[in-house]
Structures are given as structure tokens and as C-alpha cells.
Amino acid sequence: MRERLEALKEEALAELSQVSDAGQLNDLRVKYLGKKGALTEILRGMGSLSAEERPVIGQVGNEVRGAIEAVITSKQEEFQRLETERRLAAEKVDVTLPGRPLKQGAVHPLNRVIQDMEDIFIGMGYQIAEGPEVETDYFNFEALNLPKNHPARDMQDSFYVTEDLLMRTHTSPVQARTMKSKEGEVPIKVICPGKVYRRDDDDATHSFQFHQIEGLVVGRHIRMSDLKGTLLQFVREMFGPQTQIRLRPSFFPFTEPSVEVDVTCMKCGGDGCRVCKNTGWLEILGGGMVHPRVLKMGGYDPEEYSGFAFGMGVERIAMLKYGVDDIRHFYYNDMRFLQQFARN
Ligand code: PHE
């Protein structure tokens, strides 16, 4: 039996010296040392040995097992080391390579102009109010002194959703909503930025959807001069300290008196050029004193309270401020256009 054990050892070590991967190694472990392996097979014959021989052969069996196991363990370690080396080589990263720059987003120029305007008015103590883009006929027209069949409703061609719901044609309904929600409280000092919709054919200066910023102040003893001073302060911060304003009489159903407001042309400084059609002035907004009927419908007694309101187009102001000649540039989302407004 001793010879058989020695022969088994030689055979196993010879075979083990040939293995080249962990799978083969495991096969050999089963073959020689497994429960039904060759070693067990030989040792099963120990029963027929004499009491003296048995411990001697048992000893040899253990030595053979130990020798085979030792080789298997060292092979295993070697395979593991090779595998680690292979993975390290495969996953190697060159930390000295220059990084790939990530494209950075930026605030859209229209939002940037809105933010700038908000900052200016917040600095004057205003709060920001918002209202829905799908508006009721009541808030878009009725509460602004434009009763049904009022001829001034023709001034704005509207997108109707139902007979009573439409896409708001201006941000003025937020005035009416704000008065309603303040329930007679004063002062009201809000600006309302947002999208508005009109049935215009899109061209260089018109868009069926654009942005407005509305302003509303209601309190005691609010006068036309307050409107004028507020707007002068606004345009000086927006377009530069030398900017002047000019008020021209106008008409809106919700303000009385109403004005149209011009600013010094920022292209020529008032000398006259192509942009201002040689007048030196650019029209940028409409406004006036809140009509007594609008105050009343909003829950404010016109005998006790007064207010002013104004509204302006964000795109128009952005176009004038940045010399953009086509309103559609704001909506095409051409990166070459947008990137020029990125602030770092
Ligand atoms: N809502 C008017 C427009 O869209 C602007 C405006 C607002 C005029 C507030 C007067 C007061 O043209």
C-alpha cells in the first residue's frame, strides 16, 4: 500500500505541475483528494491491515495528502496573483491625461433679463406675484374693466380654450388676482413676470407667445409722480444712469390716465439712429393710474385708495438691451446664440 501511495503522490505532483488555470486545479483536487478521490480509494483498504501496519500507513497517507495539498495551495495563490496582475493591467488609468471639459449650462437670456428686473424691483421693496397662464375671461378682461362686447377686447386677439377660458393675453390679470387675494390690505407692491399668448403671426418682432412683467402698487396717496419716479429708477438701473424717460398720453381700459413710456435710445444715446427711427426714443412699456372701477372690483374703495400699474414686454427689452434683431432667436435654442449670454 505504501508503494501505491507513493506512486499516487508522484502522479499527482506530475499532473499538478502541468495545470494552467484554477478550473483544472480544482478538477485535480477532486480527482486526488475528493471524497471519492484516488487517495480515499486507496486508504479504504486500510481495514485489511494489521494493527501495527495501520498507523504507519495512516502516517504515509497523511504525508501524501499534505504534499498534494501544499502544491494545490501554492498553485492557487499563484493563479490569484496572476489574476490580480491581469486586472490591474487591464484597468489601468492614465491619471496624467488632460480632462475632458464638460459643457456648462447657463441661464436663458430671457430668464436672465427677468431676474435682473426682479432684482431691481425687489430692491425697491416689491414682491413677486404669479398667476395662471390659462386664465378665466373674468380676470383677463372683465375685472380689468373690459366687459363683454367692449370694443377694446378687439385690441388683443386671444387663444380661447373654452368660451370662458383663454391663454392670458397679458400679465394684467395677476393685478386683479393680487387685489382679490389681499382683501383690502395695503400697501400692495408686486411685480408679476410670466408668459402671455396672442394670436399673432410670428415674425422678427412678433411671437404668439412671449413674456411680460407687470407692476402694481396700491395704497393711500399713490400718485402719477410715484409711477414716473419708479420707472425712472428702473430704467436707470436697467439701461444705465444717463437714461431718461418720456411719458406720452395713451389708453388702456384698466388705467386712467394711461401713458406710454419711452426711454432714451441705448444705441445712439438720444442722437437719433436706425434703431430709434431717428427719434432718440424707444417705447418700452405701458402704464397708468389704476382705473377706479378696477380698484373697486378688486375690493379697494377708490375714494380711499389709489394705485399705479405698468406692463412691459421682456423680449422687447432684451432685444433693445443686447441688440438682438429677431425675437425668434430667443426660442430657437441655438447654442451659439445662447452661449453669448452665459455668465461665469
Ligand atoms: N397689459 C398691457 C398690455 O399688455 C400693459 C399695461 C399693463 C398697461 C398695466 C397699463 C397697465 O399691453
mmCIF file of C-alpha atoms in Angstrom, residues 26-304:
data_model
loop_
_atom_site.group_PDB
_atom_site.id
_atom_site.type_symbol
_atom_site.label_atom_id
_atom_site.label_comp_id
_atom_site.label_asym_id
_atom_site.label_seq_id
_atom_site.Cartn_x
_atom_site.Cartn_y
_atom_site.Cartn_z
ATOM 1 C CA ASN A 26 -9.985 22.171 -8.850
ATOM 2 C CA ASP A 27 -10.573 19.126 -11.077
ATOM 3 C CA LEU A 28 -7.323 17.623 -9.819
ATOM 4 C CA ARG A 29 -8.197 18.324 -6.183
ATOM 5 C CA VAL A 30 -11.422 16.356 -6.645
ATOM 6 C CA LYS A 31 -9.642 13.629 -8.530
ATOM 7 C CA TYR A 32 -6.975 13.021 -5.862
ATOM 8 C CA LEU A 33 -8.277 14.369 -2.567
ATOM 9 C CA GLY A 34 -12.078 14.334 -3.043
ATOM 10 C CA LYS A 35 -14.461 12.107 -1.086
ATOM 11 C CA LYS A 36 -14.478 9.687 -3.983
ATOM 12 C CA GLY A 37 -10.912 10.549 -4.986
ATOM 13 C CA ALA A 38 -7.922 8.310 -5.523
ATOM 14 C CA LEU A 39 -6.432 8.783 -2.059
ATOM 15 C CA THR A 40 -9.622 7.838 -0.278
ATOM 16 C CA GLU A 41 -9.931 4.880 -2.607
ATOM 17 C CA ILE A 42 -6.521 3.520 -1.554
ATOM 18 C CA LEU A 43 -6.957 4.250 2.153
ATOM 19 C CA ARG A 44 -10.247 2.395 2.146
ATOM 20 C CA GLY A 45 -8.110 -0.770 2.018
ATOM 21 C CA MET A 46 -6.609 0.019 5.469
ATOM 22 C CA GLY A 47 -9.237 -2.189 7.094
ATOM 23 C CA SER A 48 -7.328 -5.261 5.998
ATOM 24 C CA LEU A 49 -4.050 -4.112 7.525
ATOM 25 C CA SER A 50 -2.608 -5.399 10.745
ATOM 26 C CA ALA A 51 -2.792 -3.266 13.903
ATOM 27 C CA GLU A 52 0.960 -2.440 13.610
ATOM 28 C CA GLU A 53 0.838 -1.525 9.960
ATOM 29 C CA ARG A 54 -2.248 0.656 10.178
ATOM 30 C CA PRO A 55 -0.762 3.742 11.954
ATOM 31 C CA VAL A 56 2.353 3.586 9.722
ATOM 32 C CA ILE A 57 0.303 3.566 6.525
ATOM 33 C CA GLY A 58 -2.035 6.167 8.036
ATOM 34 C CA GLN A 59 1.005 8.369 8.553
ATOM 35 C CA VAL A 60 2.123 7.899 4.956
ATOM 36 C CA GLY A 61 -1.400 8.692 3.763
ATOM 37 C CA ASN A 62 -1.367 11.941 5.721
ATOM 38 C CA GLU A 63 2.006 12.887 4.301
ATOM 39 C CA VAL A 64 0.805 12.244 0.764
ATOM 40 C CA ARG A 65 -2.338 14.303 1.380
ATOM 41 C CA GLY A 66 -0.239 17.101 2.912
ATOM 42 C CA ALA A 67 2.176 17.178 -0.016
ATOM 43 C CA ILE A 68 -0.599 17.303 -2.609
ATOM 44 C CA GLU A 69 -2.497 19.968 -0.644
ATOM 45 C CA ALA A 70 0.600 22.108 -0.314
ATOM 46 C CA VAL A 71 1.126 22.122 -4.070
ATOM 47 C CA ILE A 72 -2.547 22.905 -4.697
ATOM 48 C CA THR A 73 -2.470 25.820 -2.234
ATOM 49 C CA SER A 74 0.653 27.334 -3.718
ATOM 50 C CA LYS A 75 -0.764 26.946 -7.249
ATOM 51 C CA GLN A 76 -3.973 28.600 -6.089
ATOM 52 C CA GLU A 77 -2.076 31.553 -4.693
ATOM 53 C CA GLU A 78 -0.109 31.837 -7.888
ATOM 54 C CA PHE A 79 -3.270 31.867 -10.032
ATOM 55 C CA GLN A 80 -4.798 34.505 -7.775
ATOM 56 C CA ARG A 81 -1.722 36.675 -8.051
ATOM 57 C CA LEU A 82 -1.702 36.340 -11.846
ATOM 58 C CA GLU A 83 -5.410 37.228 -11.987
ATOM 59 C CA THR A 84 -4.884 40.350 -9.850
ATOM 60 C CA GLU A 85 -1.969 41.400 -12.041
ATOM 61 C CA ARG A 86 -4.049 40.880 -15.166
ATOM 62 C CA ARG A 87 -6.908 43.001 -13.818
ATOM 63 C CA LEU A 88 -4.619 45.758 -12.634
ATOM 64 C CA ALA A 89 -3.073 45.921 -16.081
ATOM 65 C CA ALA A 90 -6.476 45.914 -17.810
ATOM 66 C CA GLU A 91 -7.980 48.570 -15.557
ATOM 67 C CA LYS A 92 -5.037 50.881 -15.571
ATOM 68 C CA VAL A 93 -5.947 54.571 -15.826
ATOM 69 C CA ASP A 94 -3.593 57.246 -17.016
ATOM 70 C CA VAL A 95 -4.078 59.931 -14.391
ATOM 71 C CA THR A 96 -1.823 62.295 -16.305
ATOM 72 C CA LEU A 97 -4.234 62.576 -19.293
ATOM 73 C CA PRO A 98 -5.867 66.015 -19.555
ATOM 74 C CA GLY A 99 -9.564 66.023 -18.510
ATOM 75 C CA ARG A 100 -12.416 66.372 -20.992
ATOM 76 C CA PRO A 101 -14.167 69.689 -20.332
ATOM 77 C CA LEU A 102 -17.888 69.362 -19.506
ATOM 78 C CA LYS A 103 -20.311 71.646 -21.349
ATOM 79 C CA GLN A 104 -21.732 74.077 -18.866
ATOM 80 C CA GLY A 105 -25.323 75.267 -18.988
ATOM 81 C CA ALA A 106 -26.362 78.870 -18.466
ATOM 82 C CA VAL A 107 -29.484 80.802 -17.599
ATOM 83 C CA HIS A 108 -31.564 81.573 -20.702
ATOM 84 C CA PRO A 109 -31.213 85.242 -21.731
ATOM 85 C CA LEU A 110 -34.936 85.871 -21.174
ATOM 86 C CA ASN A 111 -34.777 84.440 -17.669
ATOM 87 C CA ARG A 112 -31.665 86.464 -17.068
ATOM 88 C CA VAL A 113 -33.441 89.693 -18.054
ATOM 89 C CA ILE A 114 -36.413 88.718 -15.864
ATOM 90 C CA GLN A 115 -34.038 88.040 -12.956
ATOM 91 C CA ASP A 116 -32.333 91.408 -13.454
ATOM 92 C CA MET A 117 -35.700 93.191 -13.477
ATOM 93 C CA GLU A 118 -36.849 91.279 -10.414
ATOM 94 C CA ASP A 119 -33.665 92.273 -8.577
ATOM 95 C CA ILE A 120 -34.244 95.940 -9.366
ATOM 96 C CA PHE A 121 -37.853 95.904 -8.157
ATOM 97 C CA ILE A 122 -37.101 93.764 -5.107
ATOM 98 C CA GLY A 123 -34.545 96.456 -4.245
ATOM 99 C CA MET A 124 -37.429 98.936 -4.275
ATOM 100 C CA GLY A 125 -39.485 96.786 -1.890
ATOM 101 C CA TYR A 126 -41.614 94.848 -4.361
ATOM 102 C CA GLN A 127 -42.710 91.237 -4.025
ATOM 103 C CA ILE A 128 -43.140 88.742 -6.844
ATOM 104 C CA ALA A 129 -46.629 87.504 -7.696
ATOM 105 C CA GLU A 130 -47.636 84.854 -10.194
ATOM 106 C CA GLY A 131 -50.828 83.760 -11.866
ATOM 107 C CA PRO A 132 -52.030 81.031 -14.233
ATOM 108 C CA GLU A 133 -51.321 81.093 -17.964
ATOM 109 C CA VAL A 134 -54.724 79.587 -18.673
ATOM 110 C CA GLU A 135 -56.934 82.359 -17.362
ATOM 111 C CA THR A 136 -60.615 82.991 -16.930
ATOM 112 C CA ASP A 137 -62.354 85.563 -19.061
ATOM 113 C CA TYR A 138 -63.185 87.346 -15.807
ATOM 114 C CA PHE A 139 -59.602 88.033 -14.698
ATOM 115 C CA ASN A 140 -58.162 88.561 -18.175
ATOM 116 C CA PHE A 141 -60.848 91.076 -19.234
ATOM 117 C CA GLU A 142 -63.856 91.658 -17.010
ATOM 118 C CA ALA A 143 -62.020 92.555 -13.778
ATOM 119 C CA LEU A 144 -59.806 94.883 -15.823
ATOM 120 C CA ASN A 145 -62.734 96.986 -16.949
ATOM 121 C CA LEU A 146 -63.152 95.190 -20.252
ATOM 122 C CA PRO A 147 -66.755 93.997 -20.079
ATOM 123 C CA LYS A 148 -68.118 91.603 -22.726
ATOM 124 C CA ASN A 149 -68.571 93.357 -26.068
ATOM 125 C CA HIS A 150 -66.165 96.085 -25.036
ATOM 126 C CA PRO A 151 -64.572 97.263 -28.272
ATOM 127 C CA ALA A 152 -61.146 97.272 -26.633
ATOM 128 C CA ARG A 153 -61.270 93.473 -26.447
ATOM 129 C CA ASP A 154 -60.543 93.547 -30.159
ATOM 130 C CA MET A 155 -57.151 95.041 -29.361
ATOM 131 C CA GLN A 156 -55.915 91.597 -28.468
ATOM 132 C CA ASP A 157 -56.717 88.520 -30.441
ATOM 133 C CA SER A 158 -56.847 85.657 -27.990
ATOM 134 C CA PHE A 159 -56.441 81.891 -27.933
ATOM 135 C CA TYR A 160 -59.616 80.576 -26.331
ATOM 136 C CA VAL A 161 -59.635 77.185 -24.579
ATOM 137 C CA THR A 162 -63.364 77.255 -23.866
ATOM 138 C CA GLU A 163 -65.826 80.103 -24.109
ATOM 139 C CA ASP A 164 -64.773 81.185 -20.639
ATOM 140 C CA LEU A 165 -61.101 80.156 -20.530
ATOM 141 C CA LEU A 166 -58.278 81.546 -22.580
ATOM 142 C CA MET A 167 -54.483 81.760 -22.672
ATOM 143 C CA ARG A 168 -53.868 85.046 -20.891
ATOM 144 C CA THR A 169 -53.167 87.840 -23.345
ATOM 145 C CA HIS A 170 -51.213 89.908 -20.813
ATOM 146 C CA THR A 171 -49.993 89.683 -17.201
ATOM 147 C CA SER A 172 -52.556 92.255 -16.026
ATOM 148 C CA PRO A 173 -54.956 89.560 -14.702
ATOM 149 C CA VAL A 174 -52.368 88.992 -11.941
ATOM 150 C CA GLN A 175 -53.125 92.584 -10.809
ATOM 151 C CA ALA A 176 -56.773 91.690 -10.369
ATOM 152 C CA ARG A 177 -55.925 88.402 -8.657
ATOM 153 C CA THR A 178 -53.462 90.084 -6.284
ATOM 154 C CA MET A 179 -56.032 92.692 -5.222
ATOM 155 C CA LYS A 180 -58.598 89.959 -4.642
ATOM 156 C CA SER A 181 -56.233 87.895 -2.508
ATOM 157 C CA LYS A 182 -55.006 90.877 -0.429
ATOM 158 C CA GLU A 183 -58.599 91.516 0.656
ATOM 159 C CA GLY A 184 -58.280 95.256 1.128
ATOM 160 C CA GLU A 185 -54.835 95.161 2.733
ATOM 161 C CA VAL A 186 -52.328 97.883 1.756
ATOM 162 C CA PRO A 187 -49.778 98.539 0.528
ATOM 163 C CA ILE A 188 -49.623 96.247 -2.480
ATOM 164 C CA LYS A 189 -46.266 96.344 -4.249
ATOM 165 C CA VAL A 190 -45.833 93.469 -6.669
ATOM 166 C CA ILE A 191 -44.298 92.614 -9.983
ATOM 167 C CA CYS A 192 -45.639 89.675 -11.977
ATOM 168 C CA PRO A 193 -43.403 88.070 -14.594
ATOM 169 C CA GLY A 194 -44.780 85.419 -16.910
ATOM 170 C CA LYS A 195 -45.735 84.083 -20.332
ATOM 171 C CA VAL A 196 -48.561 85.594 -22.350
ATOM 172 C CA TYR A 197 -50.201 84.498 -25.606
ATOM 173 C CA ARG A 198 -51.606 86.335 -28.609
ATOM 174 C CA ARG A 199 -52.793 85.220 -31.988
ATOM 175 C CA ASP A 200 -50.002 86.941 -33.882
ATOM 176 C CA ASP A 201 -48.165 85.567 -36.863
ATOM 177 C CA ASP A 202 -44.553 85.008 -35.822
ATOM 178 C CA ASP A 203 -42.033 87.324 -37.438
ATOM 179 C CA ALA A 204 -38.908 89.243 -36.410
ATOM 180 C CA THR A 205 -40.778 91.287 -33.804
ATOM 181 C CA HIS A 206 -43.899 89.197 -33.051
ATOM 182 C CA SER A 207 -44.408 85.868 -31.362
ATOM 183 C CA PHE A 208 -47.638 84.070 -30.450
ATOM 184 C CA GLN A 209 -46.060 83.507 -27.039
ATOM 185 C CA PHE A 210 -43.863 85.994 -25.223
ATOM 186 C CA HIS A 211 -43.114 87.310 -21.730
ATOM 187 C CA GLN A 212 -44.305 90.334 -19.817
ATOM 188 C CA ILE A 213 -43.558 91.867 -16.469
ATOM 189 C CA GLU A 214 -46.414 93.596 -14.762
ATOM 190 C CA GLY A 215 -46.133 96.035 -11.879
ATOM 191 C CA LEU A 216 -48.841 97.060 -9.418
ATOM 192 C CA VAL A 217 -48.778 99.416 -6.462
ATOM 193 C CA VAL A 218 -51.889 100.151 -4.406
ATOM 194 C CA GLY A 219 -52.016 102.276 -1.273
ATOM 195 C CA ARG A 220 -53.042 105.659 0.043
ATOM 196 C CA HIS A 221 -51.942 108.803 -1.847
ATOM 197 C CA ILE A 222 -50.246 106.942 -4.679
ATOM 198 C CA ARG A 223 -49.755 109.462 -7.493
ATOM 199 C CA MET A 224 -48.682 109.645 -11.100
ATOM 200 C CA SER A 225 -45.367 111.108 -9.917
ATOM 201 C CA ASP A 226 -44.736 107.876 -7.984
ATOM 202 C CA LEU A 227 -45.163 105.918 -11.207
ATOM 203 C CA LYS A 228 -42.822 108.271 -13.012
ATOM 204 C CA GLY A 229 -40.147 108.125 -10.307
ATOM 205 C CA THR A 230 -40.376 104.343 -10.065
ATOM 206 C CA LEU A 231 -39.970 103.887 -13.811
ATOM 207 C CA LEU A 232 -37.088 106.370 -13.976
ATOM 208 C CA GLN A 233 -35.273 104.476 -11.227
ATOM 209 C CA PHE A 234 -35.955 101.198 -13.013
ATOM 210 C CA VAL A 235 -34.643 102.278 -16.436
ATOM 211 C CA ARG A 236 -31.522 103.857 -14.896
ATOM 212 C CA GLU A 237 -30.631 100.593 -13.200
ATOM 213 C CA MET A 238 -31.587 98.544 -16.254
ATOM 214 C CA PHE A 239 -30.047 100.608 -19.063
ATOM 215 C CA GLY A 240 -27.577 102.977 -17.343
ATOM 216 C CA PRO A 241 -27.691 106.115 -15.136
ATOM 217 C CA GLN A 242 -27.937 108.586 -18.011
ATOM 218 C CA THR A 243 -31.221 107.074 -19.298
ATOM 219 C CA GLN A 244 -34.232 109.400 -19.474
ATOM 220 C CA ILE A 245 -37.934 108.591 -19.787
ATOM 221 C CA ARG A 246 -40.722 110.325 -21.689
ATOM 222 C CA LEU A 247 -44.415 109.798 -20.949
ATOM 223 C CA ARG A 248 -46.974 110.093 -23.761
ATOM 224 C CA PRO A 249 -50.736 110.013 -23.229
ATOM 225 C CA SER A 250 -52.300 106.717 -24.207
ATOM 226 C CA PHE A 251 -55.294 104.496 -23.496
ATOM 227 C CA PHE A 252 -55.813 101.263 -21.582
ATOM 228 C CA PRO A 253 -59.225 100.286 -20.214
ATOM 229 C CA PHE A 254 -57.717 99.419 -16.826
ATOM 230 C CA THR A 255 -55.736 102.628 -16.228
ATOM 231 C CA GLU A 256 -56.829 106.268 -16.186
ATOM 232 C CA PRO A 257 -54.954 108.294 -17.123
ATOM 233 C CA SER A 258 -52.822 105.963 -19.230
ATOM 234 C CA VAL A 259 -49.361 106.522 -20.592
ATOM 235 C CA GLU A 260 -46.919 105.025 -22.976
ATOM 236 C CA VAL A 261 -43.342 105.264 -21.778
ATOM 237 C CA ASP A 262 -40.275 105.835 -23.918
ATOM 238 C CA VAL A 263 -36.612 105.591 -22.865
ATOM 239 C CA THR A 264 -33.528 107.226 -24.313
ATOM 240 C CA CYS A 265 -32.344 105.097 -27.237
ATOM 241 C CA MET A 266 -29.493 102.991 -25.832
ATOM 242 C CA LYS A 267 -27.939 102.611 -29.288
ATOM 243 C CA CYS A 268 -27.340 106.311 -30.012
ATOM 244 C CA GLY A 269 -27.859 107.849 -26.569
ATOM 245 C CA GLY A 270 -30.701 110.001 -27.944
ATOM 246 C CA ASP A 271 -28.979 111.471 -31.007
ATOM 247 C CA GLY A 272 -31.139 109.522 -33.441
ATOM 248 C CA CYS A 273 -30.272 106.353 -35.324
ATOM 249 C CA ARG A 274 -31.766 103.474 -37.295
ATOM 250 C CA VAL A 275 -32.896 101.611 -34.137
ATOM 251 C CA CYS A 276 -34.970 104.561 -32.801
ATOM 252 C CA LYS A 277 -36.001 105.682 -36.291
ATOM 253 C CA ASN A 278 -34.165 108.965 -35.698
ATOM 254 C CA THR A 279 -36.348 109.982 -32.758
ATOM 255 C CA GLY A 280 -33.818 109.300 -30.000
ATOM 256 C CA TRP A 281 -36.560 107.441 -28.070
ATOM 257 C CA LEU A 282 -37.713 103.829 -27.753
ATOM 258 C CA GLU A 283 -41.124 102.800 -26.490
ATOM 259 C CA ILE A 284 -40.772 100.118 -23.799
ATOM 260 C CA LEU A 285 -43.905 99.996 -21.677
ATOM 261 C CA GLY A 286 -47.480 100.969 -20.958
ATOM 262 C CA GLY A 287 -48.862 102.084 -17.644
ATOM 263 C CA GLY A 288 -51.065 104.486 -15.759
ATOM 264 C CA MET A 289 -53.129 105.053 -12.633
ATOM 265 C CA VAL A 290 -55.280 102.055 -11.771
ATOM 266 C CA HIS A 291 -58.808 102.735 -13.017
ATOM 267 C CA PRO A 292 -61.281 103.392 -10.133
ATOM 268 C CA ARG A 293 -63.524 100.612 -11.417
ATOM 269 C CA VAL A 294 -60.620 98.134 -11.357
ATOM 270 C CA LEU A 295 -59.798 99.137 -7.782
ATOM 271 C CA LYS A 296 -63.421 98.721 -6.819
ATOM 272 C CA MET A 297 -63.730 95.264 -8.421
ATOM 273 C CA GLY A 298 -60.512 94.322 -6.611
ATOM 274 C CA GLY A 299 -62.059 95.283 -3.280
ATOM 275 C CA TYR A 300 -60.427 98.693 -2.823
ATOM 276 C CA ASP A 301 -62.506 101.862 -2.337
ATOM 277 C CA PRO A 302 -61.232 104.313 -4.985
ATOM 278 C CA GLU A 303 -62.134 107.215 -2.672
ATOM 279 C CA GLU A 304 -59.620 105.966 -0.148
#
